[in-house]
mmCIF file of C-alpha atoms and ligand atoms in Angstrom:
data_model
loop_
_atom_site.group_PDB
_atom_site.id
_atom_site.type_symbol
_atom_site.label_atom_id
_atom_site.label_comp_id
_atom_site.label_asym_id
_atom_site.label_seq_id
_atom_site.Cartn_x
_atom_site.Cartn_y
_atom_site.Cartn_z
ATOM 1 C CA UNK A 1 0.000 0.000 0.000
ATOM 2 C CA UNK A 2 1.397 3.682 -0.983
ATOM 3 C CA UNK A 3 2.621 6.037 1.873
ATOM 4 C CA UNK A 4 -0.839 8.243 -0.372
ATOM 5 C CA UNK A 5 -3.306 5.525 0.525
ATOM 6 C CA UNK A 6 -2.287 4.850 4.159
ATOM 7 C CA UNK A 7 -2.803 8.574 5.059
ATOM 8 C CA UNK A 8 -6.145 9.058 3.372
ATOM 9 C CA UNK A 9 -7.341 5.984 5.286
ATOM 10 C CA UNK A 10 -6.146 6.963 8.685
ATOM 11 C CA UNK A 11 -7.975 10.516 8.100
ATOM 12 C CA UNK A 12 -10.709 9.895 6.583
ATOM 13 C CA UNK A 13 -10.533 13.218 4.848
ATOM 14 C CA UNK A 14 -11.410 14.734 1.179
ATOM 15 C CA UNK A 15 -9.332 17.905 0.570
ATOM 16 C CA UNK A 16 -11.027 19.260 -2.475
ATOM 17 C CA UNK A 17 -9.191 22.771 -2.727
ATOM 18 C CA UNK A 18 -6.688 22.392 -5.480
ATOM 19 C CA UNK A 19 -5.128 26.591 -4.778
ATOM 20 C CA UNK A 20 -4.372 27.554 -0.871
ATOM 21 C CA UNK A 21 -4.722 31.109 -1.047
ATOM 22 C CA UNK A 22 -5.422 31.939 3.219
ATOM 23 C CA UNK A 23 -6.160 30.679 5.925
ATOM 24 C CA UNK A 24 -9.534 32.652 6.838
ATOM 25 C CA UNK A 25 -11.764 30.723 4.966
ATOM 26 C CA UNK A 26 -10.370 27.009 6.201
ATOM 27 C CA UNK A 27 -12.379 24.909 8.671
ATOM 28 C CA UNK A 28 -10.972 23.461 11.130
ATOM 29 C CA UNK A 29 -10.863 20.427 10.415
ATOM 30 C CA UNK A 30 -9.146 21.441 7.112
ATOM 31 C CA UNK A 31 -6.139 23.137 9.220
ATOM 32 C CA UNK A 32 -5.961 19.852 11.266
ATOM 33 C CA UNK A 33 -6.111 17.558 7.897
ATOM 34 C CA UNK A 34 -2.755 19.746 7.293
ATOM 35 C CA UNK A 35 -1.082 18.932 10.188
ATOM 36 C CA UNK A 36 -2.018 15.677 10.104
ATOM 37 C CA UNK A 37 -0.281 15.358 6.357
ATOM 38 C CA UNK A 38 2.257 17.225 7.299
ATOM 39 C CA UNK A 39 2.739 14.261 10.716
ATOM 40 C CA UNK A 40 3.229 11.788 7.184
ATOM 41 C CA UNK A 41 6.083 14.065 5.691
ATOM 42 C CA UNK A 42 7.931 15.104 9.088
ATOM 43 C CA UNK A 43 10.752 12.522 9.500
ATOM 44 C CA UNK A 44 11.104 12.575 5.280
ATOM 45 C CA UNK A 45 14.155 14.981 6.271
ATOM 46 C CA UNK A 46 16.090 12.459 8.677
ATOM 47 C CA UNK A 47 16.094 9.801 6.356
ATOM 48 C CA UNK A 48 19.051 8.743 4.263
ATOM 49 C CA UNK A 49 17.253 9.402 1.458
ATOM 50 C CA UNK A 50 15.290 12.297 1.433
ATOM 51 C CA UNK A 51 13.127 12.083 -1.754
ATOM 52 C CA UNK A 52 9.504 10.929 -1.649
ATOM 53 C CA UNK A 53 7.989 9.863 -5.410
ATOM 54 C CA UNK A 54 4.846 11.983 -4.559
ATOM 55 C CA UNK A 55 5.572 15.000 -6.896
ATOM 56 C CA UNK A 56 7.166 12.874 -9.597
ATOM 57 C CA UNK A 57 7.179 14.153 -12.908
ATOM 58 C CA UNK A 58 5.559 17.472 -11.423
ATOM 59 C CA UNK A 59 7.001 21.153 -12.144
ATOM 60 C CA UNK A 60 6.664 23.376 -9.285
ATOM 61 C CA UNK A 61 7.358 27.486 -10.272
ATOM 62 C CA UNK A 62 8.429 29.901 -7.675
ATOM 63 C CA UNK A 63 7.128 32.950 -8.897
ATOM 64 C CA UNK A 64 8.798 35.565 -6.433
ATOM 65 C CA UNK A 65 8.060 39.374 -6.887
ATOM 66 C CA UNK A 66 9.347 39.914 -3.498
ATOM 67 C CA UNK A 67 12.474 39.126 -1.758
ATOM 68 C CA UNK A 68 12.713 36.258 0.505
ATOM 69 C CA UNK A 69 15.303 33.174 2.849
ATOM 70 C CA UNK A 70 12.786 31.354 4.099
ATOM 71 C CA UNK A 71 9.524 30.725 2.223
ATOM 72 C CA UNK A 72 11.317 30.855 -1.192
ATOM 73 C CA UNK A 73 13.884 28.187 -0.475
ATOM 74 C CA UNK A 74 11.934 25.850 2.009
ATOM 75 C CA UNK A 75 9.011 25.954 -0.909
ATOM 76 C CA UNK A 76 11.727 24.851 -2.887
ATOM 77 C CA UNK A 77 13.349 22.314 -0.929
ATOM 78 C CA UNK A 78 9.966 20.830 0.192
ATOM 79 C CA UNK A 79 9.208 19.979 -3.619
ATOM 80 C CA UNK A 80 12.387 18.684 -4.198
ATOM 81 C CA UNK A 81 11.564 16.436 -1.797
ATOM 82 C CA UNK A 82 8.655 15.749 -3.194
ATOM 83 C CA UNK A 83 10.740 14.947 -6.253
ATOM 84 C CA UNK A 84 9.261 17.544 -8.322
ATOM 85 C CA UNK A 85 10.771 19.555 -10.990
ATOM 86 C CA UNK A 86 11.625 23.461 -9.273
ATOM 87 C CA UNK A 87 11.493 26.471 -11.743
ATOM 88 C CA UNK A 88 13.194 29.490 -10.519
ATOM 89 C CA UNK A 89 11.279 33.102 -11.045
ATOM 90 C CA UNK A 90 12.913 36.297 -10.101
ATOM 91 C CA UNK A 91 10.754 39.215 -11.457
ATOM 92 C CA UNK A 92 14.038 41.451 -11.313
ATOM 93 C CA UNK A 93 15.419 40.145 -13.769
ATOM 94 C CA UNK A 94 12.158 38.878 -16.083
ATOM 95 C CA UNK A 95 10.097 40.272 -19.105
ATOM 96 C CA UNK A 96 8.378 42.074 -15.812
ATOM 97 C CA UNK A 97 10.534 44.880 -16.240
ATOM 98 C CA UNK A 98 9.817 45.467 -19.527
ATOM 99 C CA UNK A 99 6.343 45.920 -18.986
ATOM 100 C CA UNK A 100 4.937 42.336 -18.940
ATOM 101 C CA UNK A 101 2.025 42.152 -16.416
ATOM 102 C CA UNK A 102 1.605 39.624 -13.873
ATOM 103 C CA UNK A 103 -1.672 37.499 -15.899
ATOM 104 C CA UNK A 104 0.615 37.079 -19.215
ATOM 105 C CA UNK A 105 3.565 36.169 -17.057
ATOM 106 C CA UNK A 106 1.639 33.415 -15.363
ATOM 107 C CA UNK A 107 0.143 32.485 -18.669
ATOM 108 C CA UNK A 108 3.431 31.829 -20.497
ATOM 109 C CA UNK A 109 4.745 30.256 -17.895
ATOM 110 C CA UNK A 110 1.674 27.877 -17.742
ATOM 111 C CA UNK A 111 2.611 27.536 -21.511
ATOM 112 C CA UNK A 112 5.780 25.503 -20.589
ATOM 113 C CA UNK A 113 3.585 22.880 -18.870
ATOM 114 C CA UNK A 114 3.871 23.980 -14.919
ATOM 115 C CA UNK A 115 1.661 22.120 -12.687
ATOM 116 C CA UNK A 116 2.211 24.769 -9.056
ATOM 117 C CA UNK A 117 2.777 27.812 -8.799
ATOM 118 C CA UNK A 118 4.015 29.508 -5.392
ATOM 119 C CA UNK A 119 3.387 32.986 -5.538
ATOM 120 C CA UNK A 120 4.593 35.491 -3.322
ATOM 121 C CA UNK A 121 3.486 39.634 -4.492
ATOM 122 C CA UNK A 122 3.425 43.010 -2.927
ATOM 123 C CA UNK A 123 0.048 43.727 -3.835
ATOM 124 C CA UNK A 124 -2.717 41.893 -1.860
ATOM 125 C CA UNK A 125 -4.642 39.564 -3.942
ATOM 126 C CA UNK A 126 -2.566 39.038 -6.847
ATOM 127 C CA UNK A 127 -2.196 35.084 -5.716
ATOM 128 C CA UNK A 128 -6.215 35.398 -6.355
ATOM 129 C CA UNK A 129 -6.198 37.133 -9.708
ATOM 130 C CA UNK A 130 -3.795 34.047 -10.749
ATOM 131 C CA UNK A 131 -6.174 31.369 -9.385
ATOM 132 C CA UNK A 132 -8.793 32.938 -11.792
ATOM 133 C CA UNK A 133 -6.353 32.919 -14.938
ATOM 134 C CA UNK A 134 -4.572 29.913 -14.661
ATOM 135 C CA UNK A 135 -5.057 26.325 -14.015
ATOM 136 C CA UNK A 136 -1.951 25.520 -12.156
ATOM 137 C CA UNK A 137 -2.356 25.267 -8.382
ATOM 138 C CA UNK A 138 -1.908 28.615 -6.864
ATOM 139 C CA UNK A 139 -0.190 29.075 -3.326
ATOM 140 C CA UNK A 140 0.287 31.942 -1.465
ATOM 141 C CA UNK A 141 3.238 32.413 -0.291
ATOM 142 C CA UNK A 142 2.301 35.967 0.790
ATOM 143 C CA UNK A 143 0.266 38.576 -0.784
ATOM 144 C CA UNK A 144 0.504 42.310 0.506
ATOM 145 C CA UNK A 145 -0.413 42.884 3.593
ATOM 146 C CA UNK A 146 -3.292 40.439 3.390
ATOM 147 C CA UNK A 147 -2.082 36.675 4.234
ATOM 148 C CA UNK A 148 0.622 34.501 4.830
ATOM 149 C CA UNK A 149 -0.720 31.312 4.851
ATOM 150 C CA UNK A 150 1.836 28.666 4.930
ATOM 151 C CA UNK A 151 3.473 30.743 7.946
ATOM 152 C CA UNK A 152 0.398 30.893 9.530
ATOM 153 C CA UNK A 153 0.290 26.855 9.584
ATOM 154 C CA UNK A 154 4.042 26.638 10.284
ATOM 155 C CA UNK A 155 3.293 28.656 13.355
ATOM 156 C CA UNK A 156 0.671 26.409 13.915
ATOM 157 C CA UNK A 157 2.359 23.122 13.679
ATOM 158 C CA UNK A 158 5.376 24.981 16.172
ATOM 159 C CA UNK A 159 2.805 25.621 18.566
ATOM 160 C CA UNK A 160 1.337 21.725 18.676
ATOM 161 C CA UNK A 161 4.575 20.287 17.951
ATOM 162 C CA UNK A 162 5.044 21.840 21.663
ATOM 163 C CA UNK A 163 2.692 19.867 23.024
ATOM 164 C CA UNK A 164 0.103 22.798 23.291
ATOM 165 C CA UNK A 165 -3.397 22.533 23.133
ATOM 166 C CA UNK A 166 -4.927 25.429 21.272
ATOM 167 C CA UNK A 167 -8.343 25.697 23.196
ATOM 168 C CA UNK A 168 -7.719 28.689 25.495
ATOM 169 C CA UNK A 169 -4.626 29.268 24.291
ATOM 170 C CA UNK A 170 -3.388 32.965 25.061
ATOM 171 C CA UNK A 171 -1.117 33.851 22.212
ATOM 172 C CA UNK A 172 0.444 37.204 21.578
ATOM 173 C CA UNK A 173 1.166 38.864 18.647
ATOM 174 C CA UNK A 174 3.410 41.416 19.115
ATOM 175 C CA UNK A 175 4.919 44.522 16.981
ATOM 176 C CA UNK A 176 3.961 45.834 13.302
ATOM 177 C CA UNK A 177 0.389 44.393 12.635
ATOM 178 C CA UNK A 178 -0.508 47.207 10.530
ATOM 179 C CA UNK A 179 1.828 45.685 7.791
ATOM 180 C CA UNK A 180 2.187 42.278 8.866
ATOM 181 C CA UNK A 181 0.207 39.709 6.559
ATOM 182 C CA UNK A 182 1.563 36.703 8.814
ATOM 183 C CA UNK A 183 -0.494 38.287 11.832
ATOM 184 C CA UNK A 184 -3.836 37.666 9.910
ATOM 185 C CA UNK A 185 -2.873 34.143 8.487
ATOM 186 C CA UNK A 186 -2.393 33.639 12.271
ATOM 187 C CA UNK A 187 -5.209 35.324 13.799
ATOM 188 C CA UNK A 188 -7.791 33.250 11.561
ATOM 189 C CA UNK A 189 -6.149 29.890 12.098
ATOM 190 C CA UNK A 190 -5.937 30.389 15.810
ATOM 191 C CA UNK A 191 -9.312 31.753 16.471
ATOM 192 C CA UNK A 192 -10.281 28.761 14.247
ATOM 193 C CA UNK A 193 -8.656 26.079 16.777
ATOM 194 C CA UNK A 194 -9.986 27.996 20.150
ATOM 195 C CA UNK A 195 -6.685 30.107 20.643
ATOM 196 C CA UNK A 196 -7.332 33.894 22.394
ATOM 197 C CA UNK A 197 -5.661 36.046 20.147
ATOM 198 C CA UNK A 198 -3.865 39.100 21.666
ATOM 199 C CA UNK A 199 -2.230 42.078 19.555
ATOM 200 C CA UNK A 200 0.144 43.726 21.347
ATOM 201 C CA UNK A 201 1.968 47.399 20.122
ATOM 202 C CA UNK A 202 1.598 50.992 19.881
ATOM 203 C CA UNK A 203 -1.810 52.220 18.146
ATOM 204 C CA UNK A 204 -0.568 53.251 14.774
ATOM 205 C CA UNK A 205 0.982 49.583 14.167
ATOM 206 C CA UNK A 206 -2.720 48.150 14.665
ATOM 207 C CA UNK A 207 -4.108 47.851 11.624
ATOM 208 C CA UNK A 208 -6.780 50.520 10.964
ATOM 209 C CA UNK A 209 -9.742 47.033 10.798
ATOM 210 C CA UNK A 210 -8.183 46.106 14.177
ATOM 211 C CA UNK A 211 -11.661 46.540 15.830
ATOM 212 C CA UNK A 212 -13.560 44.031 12.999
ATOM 213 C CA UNK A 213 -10.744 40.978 13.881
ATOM 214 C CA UNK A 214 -11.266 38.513 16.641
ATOM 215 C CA UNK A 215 -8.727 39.582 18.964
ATOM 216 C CA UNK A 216 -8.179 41.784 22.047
ATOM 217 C CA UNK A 217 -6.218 44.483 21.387
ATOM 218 C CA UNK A 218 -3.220 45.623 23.922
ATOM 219 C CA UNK A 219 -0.872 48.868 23.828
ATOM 220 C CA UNK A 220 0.872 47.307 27.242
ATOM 221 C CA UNK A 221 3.140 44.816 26.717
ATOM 222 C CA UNK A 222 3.860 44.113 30.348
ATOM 223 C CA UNK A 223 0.721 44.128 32.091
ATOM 224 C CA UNK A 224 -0.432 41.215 29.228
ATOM 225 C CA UNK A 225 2.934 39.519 29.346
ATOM 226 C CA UNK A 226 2.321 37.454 32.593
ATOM 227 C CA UNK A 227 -0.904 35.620 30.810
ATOM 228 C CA UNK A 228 0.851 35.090 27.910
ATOM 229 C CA UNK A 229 1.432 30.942 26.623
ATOM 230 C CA UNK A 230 2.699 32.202 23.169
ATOM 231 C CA UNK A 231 4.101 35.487 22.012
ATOM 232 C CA UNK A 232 4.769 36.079 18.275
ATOM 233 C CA UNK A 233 7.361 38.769 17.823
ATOM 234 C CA UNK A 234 7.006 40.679 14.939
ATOM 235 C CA UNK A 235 9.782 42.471 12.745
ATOM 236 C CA UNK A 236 8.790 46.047 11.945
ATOM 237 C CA UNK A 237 8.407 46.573 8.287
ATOM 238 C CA UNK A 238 10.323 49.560 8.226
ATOM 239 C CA UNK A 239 10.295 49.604 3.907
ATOM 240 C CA UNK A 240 6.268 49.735 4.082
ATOM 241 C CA UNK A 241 6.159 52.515 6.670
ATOM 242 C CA UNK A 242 5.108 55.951 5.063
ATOM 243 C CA UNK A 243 5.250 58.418 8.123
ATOM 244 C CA UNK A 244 6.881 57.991 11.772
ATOM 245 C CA UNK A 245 4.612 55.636 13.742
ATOM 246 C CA UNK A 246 6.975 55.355 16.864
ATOM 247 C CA UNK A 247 9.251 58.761 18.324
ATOM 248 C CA UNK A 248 12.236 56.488 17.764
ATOM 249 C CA UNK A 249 13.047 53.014 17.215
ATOM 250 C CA UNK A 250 14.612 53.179 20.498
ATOM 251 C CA UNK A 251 11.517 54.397 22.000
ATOM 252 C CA UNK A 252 9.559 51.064 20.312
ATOM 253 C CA UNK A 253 12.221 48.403 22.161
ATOM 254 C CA UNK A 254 11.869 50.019 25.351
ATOM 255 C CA UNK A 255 8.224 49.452 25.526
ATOM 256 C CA UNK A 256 7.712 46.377 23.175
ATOM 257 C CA UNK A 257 10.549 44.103 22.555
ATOM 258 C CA UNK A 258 10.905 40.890 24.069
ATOM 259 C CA UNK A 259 14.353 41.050 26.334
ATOM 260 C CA UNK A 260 15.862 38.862 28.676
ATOM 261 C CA UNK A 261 14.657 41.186 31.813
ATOM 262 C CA UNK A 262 10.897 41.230 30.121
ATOM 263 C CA UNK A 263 11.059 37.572 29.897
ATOM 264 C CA UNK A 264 11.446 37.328 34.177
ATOM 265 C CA UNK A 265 8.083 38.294 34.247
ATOM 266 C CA UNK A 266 6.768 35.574 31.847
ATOM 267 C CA UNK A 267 5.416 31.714 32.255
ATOM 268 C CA UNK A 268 8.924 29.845 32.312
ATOM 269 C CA UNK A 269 7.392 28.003 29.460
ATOM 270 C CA UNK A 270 6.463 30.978 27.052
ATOM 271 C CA UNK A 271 6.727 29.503 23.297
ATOM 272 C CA UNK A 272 8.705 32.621 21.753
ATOM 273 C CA UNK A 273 8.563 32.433 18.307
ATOM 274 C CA UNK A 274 9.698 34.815 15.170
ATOM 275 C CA UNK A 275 8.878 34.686 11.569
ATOM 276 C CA UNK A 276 12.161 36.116 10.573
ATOM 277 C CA UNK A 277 13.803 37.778 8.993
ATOM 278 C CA UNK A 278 14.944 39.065 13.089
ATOM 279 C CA UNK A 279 15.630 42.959 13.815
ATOM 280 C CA UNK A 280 18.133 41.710 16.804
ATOM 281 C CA UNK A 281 17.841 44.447 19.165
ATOM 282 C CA UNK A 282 14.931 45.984 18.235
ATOM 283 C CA UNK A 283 11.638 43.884 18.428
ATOM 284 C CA UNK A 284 13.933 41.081 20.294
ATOM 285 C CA UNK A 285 17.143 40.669 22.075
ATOM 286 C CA UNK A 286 19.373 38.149 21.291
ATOM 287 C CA UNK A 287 19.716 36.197 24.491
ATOM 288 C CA UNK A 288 15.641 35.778 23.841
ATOM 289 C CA UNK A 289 15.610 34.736 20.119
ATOM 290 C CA UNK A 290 18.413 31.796 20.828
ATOM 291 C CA UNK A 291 17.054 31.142 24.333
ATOM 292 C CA UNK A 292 15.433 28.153 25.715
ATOM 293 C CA UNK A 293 12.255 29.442 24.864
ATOM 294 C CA UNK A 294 12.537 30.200 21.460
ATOM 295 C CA UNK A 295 11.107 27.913 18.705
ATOM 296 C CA UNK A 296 12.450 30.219 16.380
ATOM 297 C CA UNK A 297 14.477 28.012 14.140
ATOM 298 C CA UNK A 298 12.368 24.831 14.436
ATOM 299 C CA UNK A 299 9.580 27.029 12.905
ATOM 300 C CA UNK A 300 11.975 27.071 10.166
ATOM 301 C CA UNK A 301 12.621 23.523 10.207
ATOM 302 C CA UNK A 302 8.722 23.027 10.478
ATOM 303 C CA UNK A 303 7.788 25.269 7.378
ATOM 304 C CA UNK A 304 9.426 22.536 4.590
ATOM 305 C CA UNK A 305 7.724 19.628 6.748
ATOM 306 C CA UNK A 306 4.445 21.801 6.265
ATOM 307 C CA UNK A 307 5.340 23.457 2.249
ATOM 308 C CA UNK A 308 5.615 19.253 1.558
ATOM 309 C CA UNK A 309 1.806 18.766 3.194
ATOM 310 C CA UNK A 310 0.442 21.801 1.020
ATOM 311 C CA UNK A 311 1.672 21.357 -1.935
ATOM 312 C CA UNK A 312 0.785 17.082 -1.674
ATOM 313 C CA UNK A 313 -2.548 18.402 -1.109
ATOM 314 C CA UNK A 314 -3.109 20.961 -4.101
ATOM 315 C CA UNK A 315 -1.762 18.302 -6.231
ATOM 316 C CA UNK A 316 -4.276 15.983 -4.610
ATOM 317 C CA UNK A 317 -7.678 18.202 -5.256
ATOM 318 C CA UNK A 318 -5.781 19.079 -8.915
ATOM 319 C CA UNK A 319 -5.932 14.980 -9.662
ATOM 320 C CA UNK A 320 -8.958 14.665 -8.147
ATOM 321 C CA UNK A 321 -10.772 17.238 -10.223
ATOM 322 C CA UNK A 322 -9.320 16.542 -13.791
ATOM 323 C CA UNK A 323 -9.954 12.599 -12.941
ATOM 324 C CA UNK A 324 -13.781 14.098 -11.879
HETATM 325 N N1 CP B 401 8.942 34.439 7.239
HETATM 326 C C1 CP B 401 9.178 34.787 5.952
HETATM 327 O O1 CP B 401 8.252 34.945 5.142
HETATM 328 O O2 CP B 401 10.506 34.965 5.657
HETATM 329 P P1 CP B 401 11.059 35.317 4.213
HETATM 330 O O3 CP B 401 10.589 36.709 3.865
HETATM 331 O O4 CP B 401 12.542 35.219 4.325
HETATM 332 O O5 CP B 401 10.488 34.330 3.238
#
């Protein structure tokens, strides 16, 4: 029996969506299908060999109009893995700057016979505006401000991998919302499993919807700190700020990064946990982000175990519907 057919059977579960575009409109028991795929894919990176047939024959695209470390070359490493074809796309140096817009890029590259695409664009929705003009699987590997998805579950995973249980589950996310599109992938997921979302920073880095979101807003880092299970530290995206939003960035650590004499005050279990890329020194001190408390780096390790579950899965629904 194929590693394919043992998981279906243990799950029970029909993933029909053949593009992952966010996390607000999965169920739950869609995020926890992920996970669970993701438990079939986890020790694929001890082994001696670390190549599963599932992709075989597959071309994957990463069609980057961002920069990126992490997403771009764990999407790529999880689909080599997956023993799938990778295409590289850097829209520096592409037909882009010429003038070429983002529908007829998509569409010639669909030309050469791509089967995924892994998108990642500075305007919010353009991941969306593919799904409609392509037949490729689309995945989001963060779209504007808007989501963030596959960090959202890598966060997730991090969080369960800990042994944590999500119902009641005070988690903190801390810094530049306002510009942060892994803060919403989280705060739908979470809310989903039964977490209590907190955002925690200075009013003009909340995100001017803050009030419409299922969270409870904070401007006091310590007095919520103590509660806390889980705090998310958040880089500030000083390249998408227009006008000052803090008197200094000084000013911003004093009251809102995570140091080592903050940390005193919190549970001696606090998960601590970073998207990267880090600001060291200014949203978190080193002695935190490669402390004992810090997942930081297995959320790293986490997002390829979680890139393999998403992109088995798109490829699943994609099967599934041309077989339909
Ligand atoms: N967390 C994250 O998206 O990092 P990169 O920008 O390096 O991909």
């Amino acid at each position: 029996m194929s590693q394919e057919q043992i998981k279906d059977e243990e799950t029970q579960f029909i993933w029909t969506r053949k593009h992952l575009l966010g996390l607000r409109d999965l169920s739950k028991e869609e995020l926890l299908h992920i996970f669970e795929t993701a438990d079939g894919f986890s020790d694929l990176s001890q082994r001696t060999v670390k190549k599963a047939p599932v992709l075989r024959g597959k071309l994957v695209v990463n069609l980057f109009f961002e920069d990126s470390t992490r997403t771009r070359s764990s999407f790529s490493l999880a689909a080599s893995r997956l023993s799938a074809d990778v295409m590289e796309f850097t829209a520096k140096s592409s037909s882009i700057s010429k003038g070429e817009t983002l529908r007829d890029t998509a569409r010639n590259l669909e030309a050469m016979g791509i089967d995924i695409v892994i998108c990642r664009h500075s305007a919010g929705g353009a991941p969306h505006l593919l799904s409609e003009s392509i037949n490729a699987c689309i995945v989001n590997a963060g779209d504007g401000y808007h989501e963030h998805p596959t960090q959202g579950l890598l966060d997730l995973y991090t969080i369960r991998e800990m042994g944590r249980s999500f119902e009641g589950l005070k988690v903190a996310i801390v810094g530049d919302i306002a510009h942060s599109r892994v803060a919403r992938s989280n705060i739908w997921a979470l809310n989903k499993l039964g977490a209590k979302v907190f955002l925690v920073g200075p009013p003009t880095l909340m995100p001017s919807a803050a009030s419409q979101l299922p969270v409870t807003i904070c401007h006091d880092f310590d007095e919520i700190l103590p509660e806390l299970d889980v705090v998310n530290m958040l880089r500030i995206q000083f390249e998408r700020i227009k006008s000052h939003a803090f008197p200094s960035v000084r000013e911003y650590s004093r009251m809102f990064a995570l140091t080592g004499k903050r940390m005193e005050r919190a549970k001696s279990d606090l998960i601590v946990m970073h998207p990267g890329p880090i600001n060291r020194g200014v949203e978190i001190e080193s002695n935190v982000a490669d402390g004992p408390n810090s997942t930081i780096l297995r959320q790293v390790t986490n997002g390829v175990t979680i890139r393999m579950a998403v992109l088995y899965l798109v490829n699943q629904a994609a099967v599934a519907e041309r077989e339909a």
